[in-house]
Coordinates of C-alpha atoms in Angstrom, one line a residue:
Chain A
X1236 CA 76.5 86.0 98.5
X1237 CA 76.5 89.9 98.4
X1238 CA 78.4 91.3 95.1
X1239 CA 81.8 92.3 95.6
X1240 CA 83.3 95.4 95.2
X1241 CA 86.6 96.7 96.4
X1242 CA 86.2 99.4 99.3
X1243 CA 84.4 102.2 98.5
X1244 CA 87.6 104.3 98.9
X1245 CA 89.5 102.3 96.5
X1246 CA 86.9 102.1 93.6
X1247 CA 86.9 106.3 93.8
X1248 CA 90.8 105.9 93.0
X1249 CA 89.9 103.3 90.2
X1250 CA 87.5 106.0 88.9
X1251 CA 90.0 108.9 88.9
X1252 CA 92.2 106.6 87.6
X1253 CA 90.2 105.7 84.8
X1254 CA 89.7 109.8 83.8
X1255 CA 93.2 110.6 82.6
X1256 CA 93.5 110.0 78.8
X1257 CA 94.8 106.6 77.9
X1258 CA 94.3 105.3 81.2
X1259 CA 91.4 102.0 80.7
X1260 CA 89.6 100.4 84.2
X1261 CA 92.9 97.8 84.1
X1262 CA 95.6 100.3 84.2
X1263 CA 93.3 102.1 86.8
X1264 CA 93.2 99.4 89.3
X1265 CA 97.5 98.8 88.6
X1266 CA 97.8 102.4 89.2
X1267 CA 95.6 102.6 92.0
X1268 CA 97.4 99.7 93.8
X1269 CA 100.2 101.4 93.3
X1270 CA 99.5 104.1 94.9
X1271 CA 97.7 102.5 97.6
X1272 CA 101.4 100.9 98.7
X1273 CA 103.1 104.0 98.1
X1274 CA 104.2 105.3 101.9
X1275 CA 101.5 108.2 103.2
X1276 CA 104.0 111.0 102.3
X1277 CA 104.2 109.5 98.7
X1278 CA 100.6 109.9 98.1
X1279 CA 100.0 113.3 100.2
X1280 CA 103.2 114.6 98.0
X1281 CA 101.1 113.4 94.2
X1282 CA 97.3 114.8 95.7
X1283 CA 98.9 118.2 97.0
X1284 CA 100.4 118.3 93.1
X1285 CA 97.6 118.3 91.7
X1286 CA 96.0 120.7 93.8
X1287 CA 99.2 123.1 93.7
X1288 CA 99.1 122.9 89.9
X1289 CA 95.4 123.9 89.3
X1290 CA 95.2 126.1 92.1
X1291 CA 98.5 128.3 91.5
X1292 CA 98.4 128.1 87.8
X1293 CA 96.8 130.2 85.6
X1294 CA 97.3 131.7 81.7
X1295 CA 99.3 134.7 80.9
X1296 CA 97.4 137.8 80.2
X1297 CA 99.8 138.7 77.4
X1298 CA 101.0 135.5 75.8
X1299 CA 98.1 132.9 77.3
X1300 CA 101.2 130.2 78.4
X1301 CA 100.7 128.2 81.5
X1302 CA 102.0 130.6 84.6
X1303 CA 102.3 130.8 88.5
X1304 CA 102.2 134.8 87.9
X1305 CA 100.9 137.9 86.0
X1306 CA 102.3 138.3 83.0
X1307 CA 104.5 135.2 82.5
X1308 CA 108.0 134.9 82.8
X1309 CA 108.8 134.7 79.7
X1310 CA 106.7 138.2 78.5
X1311 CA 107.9 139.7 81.7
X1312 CA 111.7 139.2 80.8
X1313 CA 113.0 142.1 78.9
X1314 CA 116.0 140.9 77.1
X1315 CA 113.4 139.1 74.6
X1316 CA 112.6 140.6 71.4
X1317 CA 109.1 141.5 72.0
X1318 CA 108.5 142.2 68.7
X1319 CA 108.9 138.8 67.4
X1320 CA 106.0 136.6 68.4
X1321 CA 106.0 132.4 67.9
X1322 CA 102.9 131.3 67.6
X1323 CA 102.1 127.5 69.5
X1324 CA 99.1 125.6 69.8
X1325 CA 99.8 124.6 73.0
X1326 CA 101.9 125.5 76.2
X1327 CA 103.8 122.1 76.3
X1328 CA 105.4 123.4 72.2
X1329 CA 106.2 126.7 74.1
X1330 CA 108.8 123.9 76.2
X1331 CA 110.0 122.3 72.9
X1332 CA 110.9 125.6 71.2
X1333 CA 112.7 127.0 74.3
X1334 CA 114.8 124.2 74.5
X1335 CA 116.8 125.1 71.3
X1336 CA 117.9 128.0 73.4
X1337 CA 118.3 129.9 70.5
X1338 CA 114.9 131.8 69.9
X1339 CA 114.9 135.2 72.0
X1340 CA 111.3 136.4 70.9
X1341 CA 108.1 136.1 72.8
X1342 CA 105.3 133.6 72.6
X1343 CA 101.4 133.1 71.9
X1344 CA 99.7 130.1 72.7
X1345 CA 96.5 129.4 70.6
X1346 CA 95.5 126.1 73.2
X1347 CA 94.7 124.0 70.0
X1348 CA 94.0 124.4 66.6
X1349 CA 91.7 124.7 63.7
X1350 CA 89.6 121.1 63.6
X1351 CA 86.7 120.2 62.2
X1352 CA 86.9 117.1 63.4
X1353 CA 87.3 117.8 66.9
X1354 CA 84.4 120.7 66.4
X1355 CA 87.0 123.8 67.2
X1356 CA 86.4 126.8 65.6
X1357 CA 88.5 130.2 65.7
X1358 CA 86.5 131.6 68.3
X1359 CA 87.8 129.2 70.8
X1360 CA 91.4 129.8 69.9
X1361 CA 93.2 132.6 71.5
X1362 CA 93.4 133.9 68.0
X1363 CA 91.7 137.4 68.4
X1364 CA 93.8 138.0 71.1
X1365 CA 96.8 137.8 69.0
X1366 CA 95.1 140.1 66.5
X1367 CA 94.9 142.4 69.0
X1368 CA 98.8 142.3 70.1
X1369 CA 99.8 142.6 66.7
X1370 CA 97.6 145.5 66.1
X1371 CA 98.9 147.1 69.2
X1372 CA 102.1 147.9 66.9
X1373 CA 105.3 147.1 67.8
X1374 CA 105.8 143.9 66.0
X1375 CA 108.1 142.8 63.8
X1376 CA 107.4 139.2 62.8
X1377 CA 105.3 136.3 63.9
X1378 CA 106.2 132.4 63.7
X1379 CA 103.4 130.5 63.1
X1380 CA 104.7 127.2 64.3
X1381 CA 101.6 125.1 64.7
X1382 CA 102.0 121.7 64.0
X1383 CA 103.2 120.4 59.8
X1384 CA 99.9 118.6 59.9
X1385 CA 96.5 119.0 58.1
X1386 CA 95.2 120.9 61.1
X1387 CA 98.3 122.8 62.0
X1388 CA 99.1 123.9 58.3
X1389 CA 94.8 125.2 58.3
X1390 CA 95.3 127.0 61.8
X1391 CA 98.3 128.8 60.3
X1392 CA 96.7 129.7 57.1
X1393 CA 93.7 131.2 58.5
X1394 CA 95.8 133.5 61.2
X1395 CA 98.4 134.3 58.1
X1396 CA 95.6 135.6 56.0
X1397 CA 93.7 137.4 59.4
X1398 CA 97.4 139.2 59.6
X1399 CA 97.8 140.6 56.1
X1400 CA 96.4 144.0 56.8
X1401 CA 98.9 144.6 59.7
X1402 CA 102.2 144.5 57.2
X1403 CA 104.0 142.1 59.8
X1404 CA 106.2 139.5 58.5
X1405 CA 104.6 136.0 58.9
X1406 CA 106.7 133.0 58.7
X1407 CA 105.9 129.1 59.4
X1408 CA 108.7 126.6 60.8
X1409 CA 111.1 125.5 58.2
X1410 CA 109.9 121.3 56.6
X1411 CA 112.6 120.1 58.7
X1412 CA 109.9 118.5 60.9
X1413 CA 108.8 114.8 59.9
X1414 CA 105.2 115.8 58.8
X1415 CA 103.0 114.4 60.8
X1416 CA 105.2 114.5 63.5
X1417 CA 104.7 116.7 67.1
X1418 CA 106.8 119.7 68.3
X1419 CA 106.7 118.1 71.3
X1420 CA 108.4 115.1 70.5
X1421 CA 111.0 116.4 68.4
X1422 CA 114.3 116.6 69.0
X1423 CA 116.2 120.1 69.6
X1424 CA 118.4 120.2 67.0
X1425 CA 115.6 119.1 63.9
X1426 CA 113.4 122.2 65.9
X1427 CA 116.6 124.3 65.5
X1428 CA 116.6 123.5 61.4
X1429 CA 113.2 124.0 61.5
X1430 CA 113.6 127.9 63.3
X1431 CA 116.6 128.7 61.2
X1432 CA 114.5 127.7 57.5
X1433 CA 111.7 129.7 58.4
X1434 CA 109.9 131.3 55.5
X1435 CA 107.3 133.7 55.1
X1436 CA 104.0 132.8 53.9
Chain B
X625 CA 118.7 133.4 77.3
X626 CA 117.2 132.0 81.1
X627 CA 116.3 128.4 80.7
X628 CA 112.8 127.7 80.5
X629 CA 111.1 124.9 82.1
X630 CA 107.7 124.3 82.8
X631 CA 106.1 126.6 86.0
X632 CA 107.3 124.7 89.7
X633 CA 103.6 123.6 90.1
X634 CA 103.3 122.4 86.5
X635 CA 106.9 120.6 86.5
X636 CA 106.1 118.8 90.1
X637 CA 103.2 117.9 89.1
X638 CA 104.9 115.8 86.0
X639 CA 107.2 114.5 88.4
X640 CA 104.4 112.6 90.7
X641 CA 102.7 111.0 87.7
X642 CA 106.4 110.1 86.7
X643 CA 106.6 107.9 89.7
X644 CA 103.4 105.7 88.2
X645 CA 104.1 102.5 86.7
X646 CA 104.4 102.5 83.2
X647 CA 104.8 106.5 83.2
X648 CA 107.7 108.1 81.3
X649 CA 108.2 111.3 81.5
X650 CA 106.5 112.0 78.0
X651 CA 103.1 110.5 79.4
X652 CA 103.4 112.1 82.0
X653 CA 103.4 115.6 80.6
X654 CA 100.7 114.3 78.8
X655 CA 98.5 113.3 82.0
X656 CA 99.9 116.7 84.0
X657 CA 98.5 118.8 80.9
X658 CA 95.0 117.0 80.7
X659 CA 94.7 117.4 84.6
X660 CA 95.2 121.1 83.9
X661 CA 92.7 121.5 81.7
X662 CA 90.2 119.8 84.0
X663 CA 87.6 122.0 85.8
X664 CA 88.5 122.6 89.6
X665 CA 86.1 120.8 91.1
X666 CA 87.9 117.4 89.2
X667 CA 90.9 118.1 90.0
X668 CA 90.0 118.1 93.3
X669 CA 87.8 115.1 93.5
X670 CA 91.4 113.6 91.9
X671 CA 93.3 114.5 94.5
X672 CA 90.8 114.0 97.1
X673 CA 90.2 110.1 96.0
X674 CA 94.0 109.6 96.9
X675 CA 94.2 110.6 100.0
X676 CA 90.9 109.2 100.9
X677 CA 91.8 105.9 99.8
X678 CA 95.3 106.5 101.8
X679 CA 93.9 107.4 104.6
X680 CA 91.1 105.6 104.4
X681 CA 91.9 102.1 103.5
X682 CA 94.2 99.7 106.0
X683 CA 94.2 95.9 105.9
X684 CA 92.1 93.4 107.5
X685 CA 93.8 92.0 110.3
X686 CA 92.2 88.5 109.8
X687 CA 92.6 87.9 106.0
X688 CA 95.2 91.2 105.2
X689 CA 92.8 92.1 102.2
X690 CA 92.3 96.0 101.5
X691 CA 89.1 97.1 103.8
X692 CA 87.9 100.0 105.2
X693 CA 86.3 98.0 108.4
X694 CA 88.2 95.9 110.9
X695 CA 87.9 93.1 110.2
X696 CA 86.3 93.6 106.6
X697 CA 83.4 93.0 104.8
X698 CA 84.2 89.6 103.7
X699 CA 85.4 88.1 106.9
X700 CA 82.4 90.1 108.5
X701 CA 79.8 88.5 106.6
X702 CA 78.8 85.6 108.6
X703 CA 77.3 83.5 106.1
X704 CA 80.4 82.6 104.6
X705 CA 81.9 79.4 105.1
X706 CA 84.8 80.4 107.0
X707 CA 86.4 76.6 107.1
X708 CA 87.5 77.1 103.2
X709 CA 90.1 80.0 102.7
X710 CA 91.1 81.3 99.7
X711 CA 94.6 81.9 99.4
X712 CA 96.0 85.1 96.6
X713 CA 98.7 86.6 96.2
X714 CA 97.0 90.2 95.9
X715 CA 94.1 92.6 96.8
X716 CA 92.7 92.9 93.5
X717 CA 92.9 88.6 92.8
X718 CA 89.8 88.8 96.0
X719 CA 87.6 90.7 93.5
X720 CA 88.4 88.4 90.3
X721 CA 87.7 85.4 92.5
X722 CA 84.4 87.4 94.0
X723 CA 83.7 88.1 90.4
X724 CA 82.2 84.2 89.9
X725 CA 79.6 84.8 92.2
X726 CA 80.2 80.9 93.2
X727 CA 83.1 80.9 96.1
X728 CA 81.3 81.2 99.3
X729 CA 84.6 81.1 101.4
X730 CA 86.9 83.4 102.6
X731 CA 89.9 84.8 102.1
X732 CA 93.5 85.2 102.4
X733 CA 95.9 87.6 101.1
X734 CA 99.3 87.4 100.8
X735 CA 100.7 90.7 99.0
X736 CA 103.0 89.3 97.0
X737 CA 104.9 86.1 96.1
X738 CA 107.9 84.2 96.5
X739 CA 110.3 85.5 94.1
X740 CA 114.1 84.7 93.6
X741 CA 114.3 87.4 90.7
X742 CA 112.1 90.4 92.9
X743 CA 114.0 88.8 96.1
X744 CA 110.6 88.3 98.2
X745 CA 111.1 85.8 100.9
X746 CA 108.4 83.8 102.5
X747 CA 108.7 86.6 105.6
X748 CA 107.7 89.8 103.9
X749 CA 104.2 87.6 102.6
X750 CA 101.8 86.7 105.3
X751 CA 102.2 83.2 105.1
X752 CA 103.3 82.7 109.0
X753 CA 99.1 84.4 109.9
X754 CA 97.8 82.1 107.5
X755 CA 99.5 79.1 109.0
X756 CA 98.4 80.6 112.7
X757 CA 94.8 80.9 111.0
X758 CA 95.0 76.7 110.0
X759 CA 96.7 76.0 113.3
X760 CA 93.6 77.7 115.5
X761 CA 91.5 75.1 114.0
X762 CA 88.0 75.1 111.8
X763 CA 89.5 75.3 108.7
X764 CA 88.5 72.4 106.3
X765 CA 90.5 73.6 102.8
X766 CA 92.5 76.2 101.8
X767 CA 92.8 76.4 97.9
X768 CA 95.9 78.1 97.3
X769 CA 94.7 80.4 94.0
X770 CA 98.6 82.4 93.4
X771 CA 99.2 82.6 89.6
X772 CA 99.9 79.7 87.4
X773 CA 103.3 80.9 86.7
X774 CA 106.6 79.7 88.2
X775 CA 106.6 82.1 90.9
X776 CA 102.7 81.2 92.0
X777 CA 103.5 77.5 91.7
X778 CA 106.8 78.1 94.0
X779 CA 104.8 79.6 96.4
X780 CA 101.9 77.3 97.2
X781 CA 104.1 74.6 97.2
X782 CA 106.0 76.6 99.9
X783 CA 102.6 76.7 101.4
X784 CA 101.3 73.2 100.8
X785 CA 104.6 71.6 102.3
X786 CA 103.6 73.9 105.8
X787 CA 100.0 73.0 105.9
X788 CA 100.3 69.5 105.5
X789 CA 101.2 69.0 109.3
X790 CA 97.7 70.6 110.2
X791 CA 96.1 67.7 108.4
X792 CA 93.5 70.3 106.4
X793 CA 92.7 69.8 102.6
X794 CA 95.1 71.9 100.4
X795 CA 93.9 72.0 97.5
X796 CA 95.1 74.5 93.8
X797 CA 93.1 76.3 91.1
X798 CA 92.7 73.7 87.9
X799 CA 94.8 74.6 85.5
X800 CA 91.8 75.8 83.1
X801 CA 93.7 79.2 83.3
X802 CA 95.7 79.8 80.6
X803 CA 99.7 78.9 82.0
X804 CA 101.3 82.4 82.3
X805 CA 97.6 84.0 82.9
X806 CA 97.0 86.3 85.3
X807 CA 94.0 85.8 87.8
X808 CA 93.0 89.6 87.3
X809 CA 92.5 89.5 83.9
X810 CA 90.8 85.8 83.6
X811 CA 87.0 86.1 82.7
X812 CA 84.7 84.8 85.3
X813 CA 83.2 81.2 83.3
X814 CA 87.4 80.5 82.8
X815 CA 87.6 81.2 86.8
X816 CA 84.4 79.4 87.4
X817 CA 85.8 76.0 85.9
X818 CA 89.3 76.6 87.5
X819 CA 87.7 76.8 90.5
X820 CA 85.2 73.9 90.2
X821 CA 88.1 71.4 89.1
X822 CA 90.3 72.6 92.0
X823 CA 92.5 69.1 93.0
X824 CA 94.4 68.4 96.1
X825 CA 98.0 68.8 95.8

């Protein structure tokens, strides 16, 4: 008897499947049957997202947020106050902060933090870039709002010392977070606590 | 203050792995977000495995299992004895049964099972092809492998009770699975034994 396999086709899915973070070879083959009984649409409608997403989408010049143009709608809109800059870790905290609907400055992403554990230094943060916006001139305060974790707290330390010289204000989120917890997965009012306690550092 | 949200692309693309199984919307910003930090050429091979296997992938016309020949490999193969069919209730169930190297019969695939609760009627399964199968003679047995759960057990007795005018063997997997088990996730010996102590109902 030859050894089994499921079609070619299919075990490519499983594979793809198997990529995405959290996703083991069992939840591969569910989620590759399932969309294997989705209609053709259905399927043609998820592959031509992911293509749209990484083929339209790129990082702000200015700010380094996810974007479909040059520089990002939120640095392009001019009723923000430019001159106060929040500092995130990543694009998906630049969501969480905006949904308080109450902070009117501008953004920087870092995409990720300080870790020695995961191996990231500065130099693969966006970090220099910021530097470079503050010492443009112009502003007035940055948030550092990485995450109140080990990491997070480091990051924020080693960008409040780089921004001493400049004479900007720099301030970190208010302790209204859990520590520990994820700007992403808190709620909008404990973010808006959070923004309105902000102290400088 | 406009109301952010995620770019088009970016937000679409959340949406299609919201349509997963077992995807909220918090995993799947999570999955969207790792797929935009893939290289290109990933993303693509991604996107490319779901369409292929879309596209790609119909069902055998003699035993309904996922192929990507007409009829497919396993009816194909002529070595097999095609006087014993298999009966399971899904796609992936051929591949744990093929997985104990030891079944030398075919198969037949029934997408699905009779279910009060997900109201599945013996017409939307293929049960009426598999009774055409028996009825055009040469078939000695058909083991009827569905789960060993109450909708498995419903549904080869639905089956048995048909077959029995043909006057073929019908015979069910020993209960050496665990009750509530799920032939996908059994381990080959356990499958092994359930198949070697199949009985006659």
């Amino acid at each position: 008897m030859s050894a089994y396999a499921f079609p070619p086709a299919v075990e490519a899915l499983i594979t793809q499947f198997a990529k995405l973070p959290g996703v083991g070879r069992k939840s591969a083959v569910r989620l590759a049957f399932c969309v294997l009984g989705w209609p053709d649409g259905q399927a043609e409608a998820f592959a031509g997202a992911v293509l749209d997403a990484k083929h339209g989408i790129g990082l702000c010049p200015v700010c380094h947020n996810l974007t479909d143009q040059s520089p990002c709608a939120l640095c392009a809109e001019e009723r923000r106050d430019h001159a106060l800059i929040c500092v995130v870790a990543e694009p998906r905290d630049v969501a969480a902060i905006e949904r308080t609907r109450e902070f009117t400055g501008v953004y920087h992403v870092l995409h990720g933090v300080i870790s020695p554990s995961a191996a990231k230094s500065p130099d693969e943060l966006t970090i220099s870039d910021l530097i470079r916006r503050v010492d443009a001139g112009g502003v007035r305060e940055v948030i550092l709002a990485t995450n109140p974790d080990t990491e997070g707290d480091t990051t924020a330390l080693y960008i409040a010392r780089l921004l001493r010289p400049f004479g900007v204000t720099v301030t970190r989120l208010a302790y209204g977070m859990p520590i520990g917890g994820h700007l992403e997965f808190t709620d909008e009012i404990t973010l808006l606590r959070a923004l309105e306690g902000r102290r400088t550092i």
